[in-house]
């Protein structure tokens, strides 16, 4: 099978870093975007796992900073203009500043969750789609969360108000992105836009919660989460656009 090109946004740690590790190990090509290139110390050793020279490009993108997004997309555009096809784009960057209760949190803390988890990922995806008009990606994958489901509201998740709201808004916007691309038709109609819940994964995000009052059950490692997500993602095509899946293959209600 020919190697695919993946863009991973938010690749310095946790699930994003594990995507890069597994993709390089199997011989794919990765553009790994991190917020701070110097501080992202865990990604540099992965370039040793490249199966071909230059198969991992580490670049800078802060999804809360429009000029950083534009500069990143501009650099990717120069590769696309030379013939690189972006096969899969993974919008993984996210924050969870616990607790973020509706009755307590500040304006700026609410805004930080929305900027990082909703607006940033959508705008990065939009701009990467715009530069790929002649050869759109097969899939655009947003790493969402079960916390963002409105149908299965997780009332027990005390302290997750802004986080859950930011993922619910992400879900709604990505569904519109999927519907708009389908309406445009042509090559755009070939793009599959997905939301993924990665599971409860033992990354910094999940382990920095301190003492939560409720049970976080069924914690899995990043390796299991990503390997199973890759299996699910690769089973999806344009017919599945605008759907929401768990790492283990279950479809999740919006
Ligand atoms: P981590 O906290 O371990 O990693 C978060 C990643 O997002 C880091 O690479 C971080 O970069 C990056 N990031 C944060 N803010 C920005 C920004 N402004 N611009 C670019 N990158 C940024 O979390 P996880 O790996 O666990 O989470 C990855 C995704 O999975 C998130 O979207 C999260 O909401 C989702 N998720 C995670 C679950 C879990 O149980 N872990 C459950 C459900 C969903 P930096 O190192 O610079 O901070």
PDB file of C-alpha atoms and ligand atoms in Angstrom, residues 9-18 33-37 39-40 42 60-65 68 91-97 112 115-117 120-121 142-147 160 163 166-167 170 196-209 216 219-220 222 225 229, ligand 1:
ATOM      1  CA  UNK A   9      -2.561  19.184  14.716  1.00  0.00           C
ATOM      2  CA  UNK A  10      -1.562  19.140  18.405  1.00  0.00           C
ATOM      3  CA  UNK A  11       1.213  16.557  18.120  1.00  0.00           C
ATOM      4  CA  UNK A  12       3.494  17.361  21.065  1.00  0.00           C
ATOM      5  CA  UNK A  13       2.020  15.011  23.685  1.00  0.00           C
ATOM      6  CA  UNK A  14      -0.643  12.445  24.450  1.00  0.00           C
ATOM      7  CA  UNK A  15      -2.924  11.196  21.696  1.00  0.00           C
ATOM      8  CA  UNK A  16      -1.473  13.465  18.981  1.00  0.00           C
ATOM      9  CA  UNK A  17       2.088  12.330  19.685  1.00  0.00           C
ATOM     10  CA  UNK A  18       0.940   8.691  19.597  1.00  0.00           C
ATOM     11  CA  UNK A  33       2.037  20.559  14.053  1.00  0.00           C
ATOM     12  CA  UNK A  34       2.927  21.595  17.600  1.00  0.00           C
ATOM     13  CA  UNK A  35       2.209  24.803  19.489  1.00  0.00           C
ATOM     14  CA  UNK A  36       5.820  25.317  20.574  1.00  0.00           C
ATOM     15  CA  UNK A  37       8.494  23.592  18.520  1.00  0.00           C
ATOM     16  CA  UNK A  39       9.205  22.860  24.021  1.00  0.00           C
ATOM     17  CA  UNK A  40       7.851  19.804  22.189  1.00  0.00           C
ATOM     18  CA  UNK A  42       8.894  14.309  23.001  1.00  0.00           C
ATOM     19  CA  UNK A  60       4.391  25.185  14.351  1.00  0.00           C
ATOM     20  CA  UNK A  61       0.686  25.887  14.721  1.00  0.00           C
ATOM     21  CA  UNK A  62      -1.111  27.423  17.684  1.00  0.00           C
ATOM     22  CA  UNK A  63      -4.811  26.948  17.015  1.00  0.00           C
ATOM     23  CA  UNK A  64      -5.723  29.956  19.173  1.00  0.00           C
ATOM     24  CA  UNK A  65      -3.602  32.334  17.100  1.00  0.00           C
ATOM     25  CA  UNK A  68       0.092  31.213  13.473  1.00  0.00           C
ATOM     26  CA  UNK A  91      -7.590  18.008  14.457  1.00  0.00           C
ATOM     27  CA  UNK A  92      -6.462  16.772  17.851  1.00  0.00           C
ATOM     28  CA  UNK A  93      -5.376  19.909  19.793  1.00  0.00           C
ATOM     29  CA  UNK A  94      -7.470  20.450  22.882  1.00  0.00           C
ATOM     30  CA  UNK A  95      -7.504  21.712  26.456  1.00  0.00           C
ATOM     31  CA  UNK A  96      -9.372  20.779  29.585  1.00  0.00           C
ATOM     32  CA  UNK A  97      -8.715  23.176  32.442  1.00  0.00           C
ATOM     33  CA  UNK A 112     -10.027  29.605  26.167  1.00  0.00           C
ATOM     34  CA  UNK A 115     -10.951  29.027  21.111  1.00  0.00           C
ATOM     35  CA  UNK A 116      -8.833  25.891  21.520  1.00  0.00           C
ATOM     36  CA  UNK A 117     -11.417  23.125  21.234  1.00  0.00           C
ATOM     37  CA  UNK A 120      -9.207  26.779  16.235  1.00  0.00           C
ATOM     38  CA  UNK A 121      -9.728  23.214  14.950  1.00  0.00           C
ATOM     39  CA  UNK A 142     -11.874  15.902  14.631  1.00  0.00           C
ATOM     40  CA  UNK A 143     -10.913  14.458  18.011  1.00  0.00           C
ATOM     41  CA  UNK A 144     -14.047  15.270  19.934  1.00  0.00           C
ATOM     42  CA  UNK A 145     -15.307  13.711  23.168  1.00  0.00           C
ATOM     43  CA  UNK A 146     -18.255  11.833  24.582  1.00  0.00           C
ATOM     44  CA  UNK A 147     -18.590  14.901  26.860  1.00  0.00           C
ATOM     45  CA  UNK A 160     -16.652  19.808  32.719  1.00  0.00           C
ATOM     46  CA  UNK A 163     -15.133  21.567  28.003  1.00  0.00           C
ATOM     47  CA  UNK A 166     -16.789  23.398  23.444  1.00  0.00           C
ATOM     48  CA  UNK A 167     -16.937  19.808  22.165  1.00  0.00           C
ATOM     49  CA  UNK A 170     -17.277  21.446  17.657  1.00  0.00           C
ATOM     50  CA  UNK A 196     -13.999  10.603  17.089  1.00  0.00           C
ATOM     51  CA  UNK A 197     -14.214   9.951  20.823  1.00  0.00           C
ATOM     52  CA  UNK A 198     -10.788   8.520  21.722  1.00  0.00           C
ATOM     53  CA  UNK A 199     -11.930   6.806  24.952  1.00  0.00           C
ATOM     54  CA  UNK A 200     -10.874   7.793  28.459  1.00  0.00           C
ATOM     55  CA  UNK A 201      -7.151   7.914  27.738  1.00  0.00           C
ATOM     56  CA  UNK A 202      -4.375   8.138  30.347  1.00  0.00           C
ATOM     57  CA  UNK A 203      -2.703  11.292  28.977  1.00  0.00           C
ATOM     58  CA  UNK A 204      -1.774  14.502  30.811  1.00  0.00           C
ATOM     59  CA  UNK A 205      -5.317  15.745  30.169  1.00  0.00           C
ATOM     60  CA  UNK A 206      -6.966  12.860  31.980  1.00  0.00           C
ATOM     61  CA  UNK A 207      -4.425  12.473  34.752  1.00  0.00           C
ATOM     62  CA  UNK A 208      -4.199  16.183  35.700  1.00  0.00           C
ATOM     63  CA  UNK A 209      -7.785  16.300  36.917  1.00  0.00           C
ATOM     64  CA  UNK A 216     -13.578   7.662  35.379  1.00  0.00           C
ATOM     65  CA  UNK A 219      -9.139   4.113  31.220  1.00  0.00           C
ATOM     66  CA  UNK A 220      -7.010   2.988  28.266  1.00  0.00           C
ATOM     67  CA  UNK A 222      -2.785   6.216  24.152  1.00  0.00           C
ATOM     68  CA  UNK A 225      -6.741   4.405  21.684  1.00  0.00           C
ATOM     69  CA  UNK A 229      -8.993   4.828  16.108  1.00  0.00           C
TER      70      UNK A 229
HETATM   71  P1  LIG B   1      -3.009  16.276  26.244  1.00  0.00           P
HETATM   72  O1  LIG B   1      -3.302  17.340  27.241  1.00  0.00           O
HETATM   73  O2  LIG B   1      -2.118  15.154  26.608  1.00  0.00           O
HETATM   74  O3  LIG B   1      -2.493  16.919  24.865  1.00  0.00           O
HETATM   75  C1  LIG B   1      -3.145  18.017  24.304  1.00  0.00           C
HETATM   76  C2  LIG B   1      -2.434  18.399  23.028  1.00  0.00           C
HETATM   77  O4  LIG B   1      -3.103  19.545  22.460  1.00  0.00           O
HETATM   78  C3  LIG B   1      -0.982  18.801  23.269  1.00  0.00           C
HETATM   79  O5  LIG B   1      -0.198  18.363  22.192  1.00  0.00           O
HETATM   80  C4  LIG B   1      -1.071  20.308  23.311  1.00  0.00           C
HETATM   81  O6  LIG B   1       0.121  21.013  22.989  1.00  0.00           O
HETATM   82  C5  LIG B   1      -2.108  20.538  22.223  1.00  0.00           C
HETATM   83  N1  LIG B   1      -2.646  21.892  22.291  1.00  0.00           N
HETATM   84  C6  LIG B   1      -3.268  22.481  23.334  1.00  0.00           C
HETATM   85  N2  LIG B   1      -3.555  23.755  23.039  1.00  0.00           N
HETATM   86  C7  LIG B   1      -3.088  23.980  21.770  1.00  0.00           C
HETATM   87  C8  LIG B   1      -3.066  25.080  20.904  1.00  0.00           C
HETATM   88  N3  LIG B   1      -3.561  26.271  21.271  1.00  0.00           N
HETATM   89  N4  LIG B   1      -2.520  24.941  19.676  1.00  0.00           N
HETATM   90  C9  LIG B   1      -2.004  23.762  19.287  1.00  0.00           C
HETATM   91  N5  LIG B   1      -1.955  22.675  20.076  1.00  0.00           N
HETATM   92  C10 LIG B   1      -2.500  22.779  21.298  1.00  0.00           C
HETATM   93  O7  LIG B   1      -4.458  15.715  25.839  1.00  0.00           O
HETATM   94  P2  LIG B   1      -4.923  14.400  25.064  1.00  0.00           P
HETATM   95  O8  LIG B   1      -3.848  13.862  24.223  1.00  0.00           O
HETATM   96  O9  LIG B   1      -5.601  13.520  26.041  1.00  0.00           O
HETATM   97  O10 LIG B   1      -6.091  15.039  24.168  1.00  0.00           O
HETATM   98  C11 LIG B   1      -6.063  15.069  22.748  1.00  0.00           C
HETATM   99  C12 LIG B   1      -7.491  15.306  22.278  1.00  0.00           C
HETATM  100  O11 LIG B   1      -8.329  14.235  22.722  1.00  0.00           O
HETATM  101  C13 LIG B   1      -8.114  16.594  22.828  1.00  0.00           C
HETATM  102  O12 LIG B   1      -8.853  17.232  21.825  1.00  0.00           O
HETATM  103  C14 LIG B   1      -9.037  16.080  23.927  1.00  0.00           C
HETATM  104  O13 LIG B   1     -10.099  16.958  24.182  1.00  0.00           O
HETATM  105  C15 LIG B   1      -9.498  14.759  23.347  1.00  0.00           C
HETATM  106  N6  LIG B   1      -9.995  13.804  24.344  1.00  0.00           N
HETATM  107  C16 LIG B   1      -9.164  13.265  25.276  1.00  0.00           C
HETATM  108  C17 LIG B   1      -9.655  12.363  26.207  1.00  0.00           C
HETATM  109  C18 LIG B   1      -8.780  11.726  27.227  1.00  0.00           C
HETATM  110  O14 LIG B   1      -9.313  10.918  28.044  1.00  0.00           O
HETATM  111  N7  LIG B   1      -7.479  11.965  27.275  1.00  0.00           N
HETATM  112  C19 LIG B   1     -11.086  11.978  26.232  1.00  0.00           C
HETATM  113  C20 LIG B   1     -11.868  12.609  25.193  1.00  0.00           C
HETATM  114  C21 LIG B   1     -11.331  13.476  24.291  1.00  0.00           C
HETATM  115  P3  LIG B   1       1.130  21.633  24.121  1.00  0.00           P
HETATM  116  O15 LIG B   1       2.071  20.515  24.486  1.00  0.00           O
HETATM  117  O16 LIG B   1       1.775  22.762  23.438  1.00  0.00           O
HETATM  118  O17 LIG B   1       0.278  22.047  25.296  1.00  0.00           O
END
